[in-house]
Coordinates of C-alpha atoms in Angstrom, one line a residue:
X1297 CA 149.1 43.8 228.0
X1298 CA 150.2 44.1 231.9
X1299 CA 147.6 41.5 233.5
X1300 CA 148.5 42.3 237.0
X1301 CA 146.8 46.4 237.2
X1302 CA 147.1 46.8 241.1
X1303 CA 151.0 46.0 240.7
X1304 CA 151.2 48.3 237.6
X1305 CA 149.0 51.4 239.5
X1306 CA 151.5 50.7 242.2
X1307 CA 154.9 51.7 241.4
X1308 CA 156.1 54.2 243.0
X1309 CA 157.9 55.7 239.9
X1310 CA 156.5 56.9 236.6
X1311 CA 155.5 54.5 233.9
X1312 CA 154.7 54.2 230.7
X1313 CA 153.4 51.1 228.3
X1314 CA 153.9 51.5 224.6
X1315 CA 152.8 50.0 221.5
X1316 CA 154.9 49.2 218.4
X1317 CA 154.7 52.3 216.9
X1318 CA 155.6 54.0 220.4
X1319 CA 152.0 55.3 221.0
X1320 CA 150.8 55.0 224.7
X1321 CA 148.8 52.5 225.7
X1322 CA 149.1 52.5 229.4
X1323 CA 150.0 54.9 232.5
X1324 CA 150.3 54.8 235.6
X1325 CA 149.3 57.1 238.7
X1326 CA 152.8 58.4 239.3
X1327 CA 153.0 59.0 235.8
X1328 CA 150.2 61.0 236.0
X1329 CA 151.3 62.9 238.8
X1330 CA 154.8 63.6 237.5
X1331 CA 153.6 64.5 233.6
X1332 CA 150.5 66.7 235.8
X1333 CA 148.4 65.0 232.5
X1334 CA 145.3 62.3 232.9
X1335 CA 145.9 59.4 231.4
X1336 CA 142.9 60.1 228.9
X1337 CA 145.1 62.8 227.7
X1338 CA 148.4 60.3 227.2
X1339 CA 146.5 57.2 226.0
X1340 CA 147.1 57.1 222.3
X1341 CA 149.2 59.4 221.5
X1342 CA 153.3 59.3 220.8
X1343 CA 155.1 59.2 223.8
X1344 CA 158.1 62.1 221.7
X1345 CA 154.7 64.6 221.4
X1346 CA 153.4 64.1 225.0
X1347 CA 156.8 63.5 227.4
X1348 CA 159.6 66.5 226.7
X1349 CA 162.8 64.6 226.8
X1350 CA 166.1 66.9 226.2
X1351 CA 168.2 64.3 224.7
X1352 CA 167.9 62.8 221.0
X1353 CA 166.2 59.1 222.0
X1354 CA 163.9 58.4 218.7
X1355 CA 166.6 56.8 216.8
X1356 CA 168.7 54.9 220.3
X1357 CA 165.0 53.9 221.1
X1358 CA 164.2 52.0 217.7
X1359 CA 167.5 49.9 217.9
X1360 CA 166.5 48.7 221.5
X1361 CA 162.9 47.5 220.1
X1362 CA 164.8 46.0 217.0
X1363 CA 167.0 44.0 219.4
X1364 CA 164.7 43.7 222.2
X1365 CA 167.1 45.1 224.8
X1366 CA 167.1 48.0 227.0
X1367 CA 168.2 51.3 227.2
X1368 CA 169.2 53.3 230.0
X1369 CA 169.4 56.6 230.0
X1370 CA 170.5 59.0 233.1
X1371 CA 170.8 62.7 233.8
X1372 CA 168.5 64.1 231.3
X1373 CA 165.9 67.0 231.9
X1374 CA 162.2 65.1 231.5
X1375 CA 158.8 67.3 231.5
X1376 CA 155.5 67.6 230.0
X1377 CA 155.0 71.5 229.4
X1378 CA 153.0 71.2 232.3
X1379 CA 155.5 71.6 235.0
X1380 CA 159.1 72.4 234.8
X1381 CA 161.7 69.8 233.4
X1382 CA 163.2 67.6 236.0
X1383 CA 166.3 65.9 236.2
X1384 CA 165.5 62.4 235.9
X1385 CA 167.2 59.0 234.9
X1386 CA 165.5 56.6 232.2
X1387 CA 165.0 53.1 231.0
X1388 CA 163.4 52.0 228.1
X1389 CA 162.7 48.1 228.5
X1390 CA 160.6 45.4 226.4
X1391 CA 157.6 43.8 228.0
X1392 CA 158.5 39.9 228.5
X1393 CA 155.8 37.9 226.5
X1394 CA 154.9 40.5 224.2
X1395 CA 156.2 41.4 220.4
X1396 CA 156.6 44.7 220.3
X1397 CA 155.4 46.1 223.8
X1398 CA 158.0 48.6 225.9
X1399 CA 157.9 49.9 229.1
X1400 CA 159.5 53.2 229.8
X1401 CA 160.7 53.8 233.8
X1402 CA 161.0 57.8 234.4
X1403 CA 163.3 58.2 237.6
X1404 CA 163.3 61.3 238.9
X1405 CA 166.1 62.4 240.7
X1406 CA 165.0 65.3 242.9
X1407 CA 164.2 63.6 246.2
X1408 CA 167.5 62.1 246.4
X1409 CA 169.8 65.3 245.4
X1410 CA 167.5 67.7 246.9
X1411 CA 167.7 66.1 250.7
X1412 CA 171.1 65.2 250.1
X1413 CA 171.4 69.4 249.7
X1414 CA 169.3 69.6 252.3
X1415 CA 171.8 68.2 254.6
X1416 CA 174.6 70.3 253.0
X1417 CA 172.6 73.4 254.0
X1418 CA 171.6 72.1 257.4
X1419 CA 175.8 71.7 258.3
X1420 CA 175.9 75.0 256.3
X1421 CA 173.6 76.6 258.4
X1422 CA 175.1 75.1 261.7
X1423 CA 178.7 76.5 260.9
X1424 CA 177.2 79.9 260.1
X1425 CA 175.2 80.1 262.9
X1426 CA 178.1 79.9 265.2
X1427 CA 180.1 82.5 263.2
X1428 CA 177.6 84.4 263.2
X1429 CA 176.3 84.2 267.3
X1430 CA 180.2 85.1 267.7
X1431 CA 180.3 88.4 265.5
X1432 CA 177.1 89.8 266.7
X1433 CA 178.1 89.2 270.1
X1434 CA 181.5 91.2 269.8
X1435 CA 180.1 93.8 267.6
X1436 CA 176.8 94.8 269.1
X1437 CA 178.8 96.3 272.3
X1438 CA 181.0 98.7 270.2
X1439 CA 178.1 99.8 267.9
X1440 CA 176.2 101.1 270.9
X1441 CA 179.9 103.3 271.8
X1442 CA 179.7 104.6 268.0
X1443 CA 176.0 105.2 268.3
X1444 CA 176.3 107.2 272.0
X1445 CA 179.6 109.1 270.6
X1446 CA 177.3 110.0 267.4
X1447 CA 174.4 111.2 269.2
X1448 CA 176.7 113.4 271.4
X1449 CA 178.6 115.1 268.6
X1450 CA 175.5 116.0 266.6
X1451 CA 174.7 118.3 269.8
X1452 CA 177.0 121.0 269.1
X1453 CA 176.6 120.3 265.1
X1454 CA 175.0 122.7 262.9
X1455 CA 171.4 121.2 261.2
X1456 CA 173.8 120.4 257.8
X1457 CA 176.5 118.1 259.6
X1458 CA 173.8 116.8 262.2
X1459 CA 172.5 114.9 259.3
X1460 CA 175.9 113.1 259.3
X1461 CA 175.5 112.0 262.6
X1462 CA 172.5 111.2 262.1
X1463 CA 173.1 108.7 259.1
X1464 CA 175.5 107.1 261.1
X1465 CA 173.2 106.5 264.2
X1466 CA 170.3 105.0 262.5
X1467 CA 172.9 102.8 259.9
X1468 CA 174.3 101.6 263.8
X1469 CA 170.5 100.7 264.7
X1470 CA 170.2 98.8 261.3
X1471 CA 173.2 97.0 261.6
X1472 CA 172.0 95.9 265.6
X1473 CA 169.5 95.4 264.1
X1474 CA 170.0 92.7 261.8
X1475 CA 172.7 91.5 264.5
X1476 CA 169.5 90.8 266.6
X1477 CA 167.8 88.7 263.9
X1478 CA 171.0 86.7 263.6
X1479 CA 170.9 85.9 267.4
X1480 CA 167.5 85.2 267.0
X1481 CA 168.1 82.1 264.2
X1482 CA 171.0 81.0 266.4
X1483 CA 169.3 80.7 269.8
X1484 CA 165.3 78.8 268.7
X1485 CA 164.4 76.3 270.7
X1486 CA 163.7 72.5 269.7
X1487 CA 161.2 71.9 268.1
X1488 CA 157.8 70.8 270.7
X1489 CA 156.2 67.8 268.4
X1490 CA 153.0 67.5 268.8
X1491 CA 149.9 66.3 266.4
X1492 CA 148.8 69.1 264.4
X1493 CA 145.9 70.2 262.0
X1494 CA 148.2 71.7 258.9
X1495 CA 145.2 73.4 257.8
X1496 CA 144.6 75.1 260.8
X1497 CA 147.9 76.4 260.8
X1498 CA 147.6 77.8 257.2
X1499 CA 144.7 79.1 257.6
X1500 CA 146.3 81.4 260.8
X1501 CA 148.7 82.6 258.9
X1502 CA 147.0 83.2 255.6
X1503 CA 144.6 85.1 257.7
X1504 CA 147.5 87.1 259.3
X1505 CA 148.8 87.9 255.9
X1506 CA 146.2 89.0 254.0
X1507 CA 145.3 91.9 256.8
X1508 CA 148.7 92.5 256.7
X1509 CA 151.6 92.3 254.1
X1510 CA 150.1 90.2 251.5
X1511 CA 146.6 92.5 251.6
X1512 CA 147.2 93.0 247.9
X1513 CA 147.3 89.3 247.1
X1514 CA 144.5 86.6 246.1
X1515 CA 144.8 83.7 248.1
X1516 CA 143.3 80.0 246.5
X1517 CA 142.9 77.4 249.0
X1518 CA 142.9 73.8 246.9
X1519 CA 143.2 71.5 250.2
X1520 CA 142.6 67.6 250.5
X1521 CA 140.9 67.7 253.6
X1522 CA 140.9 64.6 254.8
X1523 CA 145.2 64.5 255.4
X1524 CA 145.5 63.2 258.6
X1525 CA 147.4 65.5 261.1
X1526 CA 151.2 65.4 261.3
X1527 CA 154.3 65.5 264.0
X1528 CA 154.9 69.3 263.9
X1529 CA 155.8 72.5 266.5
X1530 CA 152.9 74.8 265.6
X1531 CA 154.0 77.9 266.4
X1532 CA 157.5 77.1 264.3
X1533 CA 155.7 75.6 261.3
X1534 CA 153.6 78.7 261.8
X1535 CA 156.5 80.9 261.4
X1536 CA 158.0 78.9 258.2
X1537 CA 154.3 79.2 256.6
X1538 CA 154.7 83.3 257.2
X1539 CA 157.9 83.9 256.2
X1540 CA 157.0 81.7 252.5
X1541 CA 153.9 84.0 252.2
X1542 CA 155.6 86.8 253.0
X1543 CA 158.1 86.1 250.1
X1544 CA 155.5 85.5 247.7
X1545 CA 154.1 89.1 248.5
X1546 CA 157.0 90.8 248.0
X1547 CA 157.3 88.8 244.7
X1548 CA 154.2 90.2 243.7
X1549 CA 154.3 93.6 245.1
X1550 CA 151.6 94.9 242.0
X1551 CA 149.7 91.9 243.2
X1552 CA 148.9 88.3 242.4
X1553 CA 147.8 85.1 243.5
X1554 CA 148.8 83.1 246.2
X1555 CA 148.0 79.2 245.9
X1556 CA 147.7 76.9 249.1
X1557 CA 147.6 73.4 248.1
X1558 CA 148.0 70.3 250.4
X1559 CA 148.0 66.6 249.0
X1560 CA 148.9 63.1 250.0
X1561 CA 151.7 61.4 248.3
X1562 CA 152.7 57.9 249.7
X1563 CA 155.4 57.9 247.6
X1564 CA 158.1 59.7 249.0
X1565 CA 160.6 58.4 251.5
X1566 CA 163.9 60.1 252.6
X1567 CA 166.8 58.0 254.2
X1568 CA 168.0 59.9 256.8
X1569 CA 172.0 60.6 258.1
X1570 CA 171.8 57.5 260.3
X1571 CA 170.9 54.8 257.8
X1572 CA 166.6 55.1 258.8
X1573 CA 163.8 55.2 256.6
X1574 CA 161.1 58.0 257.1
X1575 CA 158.3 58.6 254.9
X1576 CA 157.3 62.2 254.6
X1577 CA 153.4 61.6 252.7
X1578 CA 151.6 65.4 254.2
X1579 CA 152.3 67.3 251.5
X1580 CA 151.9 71.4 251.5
X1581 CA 152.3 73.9 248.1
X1582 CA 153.0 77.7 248.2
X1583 CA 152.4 78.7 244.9
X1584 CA 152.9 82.1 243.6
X1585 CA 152.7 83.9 239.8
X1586 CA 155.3 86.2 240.7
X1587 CA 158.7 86.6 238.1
X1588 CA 160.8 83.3 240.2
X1589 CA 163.8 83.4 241.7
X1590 CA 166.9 84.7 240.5
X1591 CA 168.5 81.8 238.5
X1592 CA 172.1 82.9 239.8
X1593 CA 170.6 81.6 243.3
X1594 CA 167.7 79.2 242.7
X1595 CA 169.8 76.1 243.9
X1596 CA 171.2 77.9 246.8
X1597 CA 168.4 80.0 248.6
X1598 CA 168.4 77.8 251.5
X1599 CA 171.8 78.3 252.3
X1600 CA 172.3 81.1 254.9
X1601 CA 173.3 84.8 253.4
X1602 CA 171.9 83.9 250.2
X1603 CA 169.3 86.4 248.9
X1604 CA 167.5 87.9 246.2
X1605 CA 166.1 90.8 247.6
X1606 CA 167.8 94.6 247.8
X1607 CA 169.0 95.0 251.7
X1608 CA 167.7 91.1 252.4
X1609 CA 169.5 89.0 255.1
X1610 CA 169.9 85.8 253.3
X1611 CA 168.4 84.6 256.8
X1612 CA 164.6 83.8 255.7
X1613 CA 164.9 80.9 254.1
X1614 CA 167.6 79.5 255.7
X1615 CA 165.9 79.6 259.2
X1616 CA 162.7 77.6 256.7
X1617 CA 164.9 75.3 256.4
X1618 CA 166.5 74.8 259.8
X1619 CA 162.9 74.1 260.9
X1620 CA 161.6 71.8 258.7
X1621 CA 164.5 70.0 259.3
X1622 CA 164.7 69.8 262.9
X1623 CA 161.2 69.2 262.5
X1624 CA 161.8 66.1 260.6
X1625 CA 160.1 66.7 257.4
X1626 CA 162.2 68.6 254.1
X1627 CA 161.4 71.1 251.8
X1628 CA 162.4 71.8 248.1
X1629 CA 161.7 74.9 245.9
X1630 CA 160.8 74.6 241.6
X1631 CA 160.7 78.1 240.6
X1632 CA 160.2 79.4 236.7
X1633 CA 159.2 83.0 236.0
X1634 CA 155.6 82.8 236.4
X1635 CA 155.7 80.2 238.8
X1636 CA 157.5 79.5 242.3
X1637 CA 156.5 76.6 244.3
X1638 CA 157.8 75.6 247.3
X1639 CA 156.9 72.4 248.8
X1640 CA 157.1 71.0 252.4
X1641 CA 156.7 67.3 253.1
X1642 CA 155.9 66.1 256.4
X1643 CA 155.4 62.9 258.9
X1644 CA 152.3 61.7 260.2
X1645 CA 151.4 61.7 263.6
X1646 CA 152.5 58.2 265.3
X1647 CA 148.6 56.7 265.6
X1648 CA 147.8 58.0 262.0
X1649 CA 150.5 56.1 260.3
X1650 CA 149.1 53.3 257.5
X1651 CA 148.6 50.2 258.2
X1652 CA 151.6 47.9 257.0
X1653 CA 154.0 50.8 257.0
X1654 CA 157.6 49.7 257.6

């Protein structure tokens, strides 16, 4: 058996200890996170009934006990039933001074891909913000000549062919419009860093939405309250807290529930562009039970112009993502029919850091 506990509890990644006839014996607390099962509920039984893994590994597994050698596995989908699969990378390797003990590594490989998207989106979003500042610039000025020609033709029209003229005025306001809100995501300001309270700041603007357009939704607050408070720009992370409930509403137009859950995970640490280390621990859930996102554009709804919704802009999410980002935290979306989670991980304030942090 593992003597030294506090190293085993503190791996960062996933683990599992296994007994000859590959029952589990041991887990740790990123296990227990990533499976979302107590160990109680994984100790003794077999690691192929408990742990979903898409690949056939019974058979590859029992030659690497034989031999006492490892196995390595990478880009296989590894879940529980609890939460979705996961891309993740695996290594099956016996425990030195034991007969038939083996450790199993689960590596999951969402951080990594998912801000290395992140990045992809944020040049995305750069390139079409200019493209887009540039078009609405040079076509707001002759929409307001077809509007003002419009409105003075359907003077001398007759009711029937005013409604023509009509049509094409109000399409001309739409289209400004939505010209406007495409300035608007080009010109924000930096972001104004300061310590926040992230409760406080869910708490405005779940109060906001449920007297407004999420009235019809159940709200479940499952906070840690004693997160310390993180480097943020209220009134932006404000806006990107709004615009996810605001999705999850019109997911859920028949009505649903809304969950608002907030952890701390030391775990997770991003390298950023320039070759620093940041660890993003504050950790905020919007969960909802509405039908998921469209699987044509689940890995892409960050990117600007992507949408799912009839007549949408494709500019929600994208702006989301411009904040976090210049914010310096990330954020990452699981979505399933039944369940959409998106999750936004965030610094610490400088004076609430941990001790020993590097």
């Amino acid at each position: 058996m593992i003597q030294d506990t506090a190293l085993w509890s503190s791996l960062p990644v996933p683990a599992l200890l296994l007994d000859g006839d590959d029952i589990i014996i041991l887990s740790n607390p990123a296990a227990e996170s990533f499976l979302n099962l107590s160990t109680r509920s994984l100790v003794g039984q077999r690691i192929w009934e408990k742990v979903m893994i898409d690949a056939p590994l019974e058979a590859p597994f029992a030659r690497a006990r034989a031999n006492r050698t490892s196995l390595f596995v990478n880009d296989v989908d590894v879940g529980s039933g609890e939460n979705p699969p996961m891309m993740c990378n695996l290594q099956f390797a016996p425990l030195q001074g034991s007969d038939d003990l083996m450790i199993v590594m689960i590596s999951p490989r969402e951080i990594a891909s998912r801000v290395t998207q992140n990045h992809s989106s944020a040049k995305a979003a750069k390139s079409a913000i200019g493209m887009a500042e540039m078009l609405a610039h040079e076509i707001k000025n002759p929409l307001a000549g077809i509007t003002g020609a419009a409105q003075l033709l359907s003077m001398g029209l007759t009711t029937e062919d005013r409604e023509l003229t009509d049509l094409i005025v109000e399409e001309s306001r739409r289209i400004v419009k939505l010209l406007e809100q495409v300035e608007q995501f080009g010109n924000l300001r930096p972001p104004l860093l300061k310590p926040v309270n992230i409760h406080d700041v869910l708490d405005r603007a779940r109060q906001s939405a449920s007297v407004g357009f999420g009235a019809h939704m159940l709200y479940i607050e499952d906070y840690d309250p004693s997160l310390p408070r993180t480097m943020a720009d209220a009134d932006q992370l404000l806006q990107v807290f709004l615009n996810l409930l605001k999705n999850a509403a019109e997911a859920n137009r028949d009505g649903g529930a809304i969950r608002l859950h907030t952890f701390y995970d030391t775990s997770l640490r991003v390298r950023r562009n320039d070759g620093t280390q940041s660890r993003l621990p504050l950790q905020i859930e919007i969960i909802d039970d509405g039908p998921g996102l469209p699987p044509a554009i689940a890995g892409d709804v960050f990117e600007p112009f992507v949408s799912g919704k009839e007549n949408g802009t494709g500019l929600g999410l994208a702006l989301v993502s411009k904040l976090i980002g210049d914010g310096g935290g990330w954020i990452t979306v699981d979505s399933v029919p039944g369940r959409t989670c998106f999750r936004i991980s965030l610094p610490l304030a400088p004076k609430e850091t941990e001790t020993g942090e590097d």
